[in-house]
C-alpha positions as a Python dict, from the first residue, in 0.01 Angstrom:
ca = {
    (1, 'X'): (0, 0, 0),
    (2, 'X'): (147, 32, -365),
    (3, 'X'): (421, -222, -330),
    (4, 'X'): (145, -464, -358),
    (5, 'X'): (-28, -392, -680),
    (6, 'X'): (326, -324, -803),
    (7, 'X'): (407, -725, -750),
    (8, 'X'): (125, -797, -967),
    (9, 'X'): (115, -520, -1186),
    (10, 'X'): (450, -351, -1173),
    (11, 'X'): (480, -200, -1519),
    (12, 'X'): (94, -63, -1513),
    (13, 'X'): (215, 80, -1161),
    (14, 'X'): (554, 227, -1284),
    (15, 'X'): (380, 369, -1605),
    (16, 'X'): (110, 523, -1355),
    (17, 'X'): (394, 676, -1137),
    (18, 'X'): (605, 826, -1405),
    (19, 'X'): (275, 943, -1600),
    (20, 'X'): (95, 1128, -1295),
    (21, 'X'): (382, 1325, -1160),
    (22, 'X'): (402, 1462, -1527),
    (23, 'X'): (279, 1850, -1608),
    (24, 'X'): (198, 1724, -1989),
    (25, 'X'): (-179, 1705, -2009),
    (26, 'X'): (-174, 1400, -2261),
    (27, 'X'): (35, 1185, -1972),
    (28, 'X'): (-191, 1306, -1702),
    (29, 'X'): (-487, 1164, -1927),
    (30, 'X'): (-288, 850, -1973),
    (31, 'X'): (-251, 846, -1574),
    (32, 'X'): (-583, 884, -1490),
    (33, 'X'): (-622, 573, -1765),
    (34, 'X'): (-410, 363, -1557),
    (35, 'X'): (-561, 461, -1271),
    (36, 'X'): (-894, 353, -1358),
    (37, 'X'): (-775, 27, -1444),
    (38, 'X'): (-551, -13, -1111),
    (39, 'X'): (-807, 70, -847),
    (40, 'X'): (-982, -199, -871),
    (41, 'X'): (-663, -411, -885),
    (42, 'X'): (-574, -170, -500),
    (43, 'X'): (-896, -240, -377),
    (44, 'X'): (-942, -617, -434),
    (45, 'X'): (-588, -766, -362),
    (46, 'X'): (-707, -618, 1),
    (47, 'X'): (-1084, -812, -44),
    (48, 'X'): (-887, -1045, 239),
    (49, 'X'): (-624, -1082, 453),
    (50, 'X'): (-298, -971, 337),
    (51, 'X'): (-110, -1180, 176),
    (52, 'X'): (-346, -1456, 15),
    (53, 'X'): (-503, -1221, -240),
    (54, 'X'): (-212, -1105, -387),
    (55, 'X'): (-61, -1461, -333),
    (56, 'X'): (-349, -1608, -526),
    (57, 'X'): (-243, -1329, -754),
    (58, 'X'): (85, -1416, -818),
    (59, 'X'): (-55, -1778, -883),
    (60, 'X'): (-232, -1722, -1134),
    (61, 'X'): (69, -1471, -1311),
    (62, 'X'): (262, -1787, -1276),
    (63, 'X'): (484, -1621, -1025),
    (64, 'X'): (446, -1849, -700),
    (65, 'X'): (199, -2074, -591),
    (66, 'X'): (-76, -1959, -361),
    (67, 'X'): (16, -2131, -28),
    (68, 'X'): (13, -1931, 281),
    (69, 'X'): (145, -2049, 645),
    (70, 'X'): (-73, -2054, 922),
    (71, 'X'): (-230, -1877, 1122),
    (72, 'X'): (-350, -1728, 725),
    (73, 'X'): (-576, -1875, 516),
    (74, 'X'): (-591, -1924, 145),
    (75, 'X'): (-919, -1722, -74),
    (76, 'X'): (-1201, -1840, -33),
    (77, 'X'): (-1351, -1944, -389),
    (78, 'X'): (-1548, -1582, -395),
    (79, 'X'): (-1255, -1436, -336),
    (80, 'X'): (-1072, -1572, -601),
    (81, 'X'): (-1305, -1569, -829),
    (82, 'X'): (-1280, -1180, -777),
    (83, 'X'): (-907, -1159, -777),
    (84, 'X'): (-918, -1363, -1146),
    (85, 'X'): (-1207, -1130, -1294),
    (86, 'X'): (-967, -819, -1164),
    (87, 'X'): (-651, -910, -1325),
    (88, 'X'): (-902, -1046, -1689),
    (89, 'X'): (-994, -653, -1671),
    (90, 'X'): (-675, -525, -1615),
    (91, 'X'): (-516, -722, -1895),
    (92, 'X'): (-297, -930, -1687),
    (93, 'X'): (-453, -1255, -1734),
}
């Protein structure tokens, strides 16, 4: 899903949006820039159970701590390690 990259990356996402539905080939180069950088962002905040990684996410951004309820389970340390080398490469940490 989208909306969760967008909670950790939400102006890479918007800029991706607005860029890829445009006809100018310069944006659709940016777009496929962004993308690039975002996959990897789509694919590992799903490396676990929804919510943690993007939790974990968030924790590191500053924007919540990483606690989830039961029956979920916080990252393990692979995991996270993962998550934190992601958002390095995406220039969010």
């Amino acid at each position: 899903s989208i909306s969760v990259p967008a909670n950790i990356a939400p102006k890479l996402c918007s800029d991706f949006q607005k860029l890829s539905t445009s006809t100018n080939i310069d944006d659709q180069k940016k777009a496929a820039n962004l993308d690039k950088i975002l996959q990897p962002l789509h694919n590992n905040l799903f490396i676990e159970s929804n919510p943690s990684p993007v939790k974990y996410a968030a924790s590191l951004l500053g924007l919540s701590s990483s606690e989830v309820r039961l029956p979920l389970v916080e990252l393990t340390e692979k995991s996270k390690v993962i998550i934190s080398d992601t958002l390095k490469a995406a220039k969010l940490l």
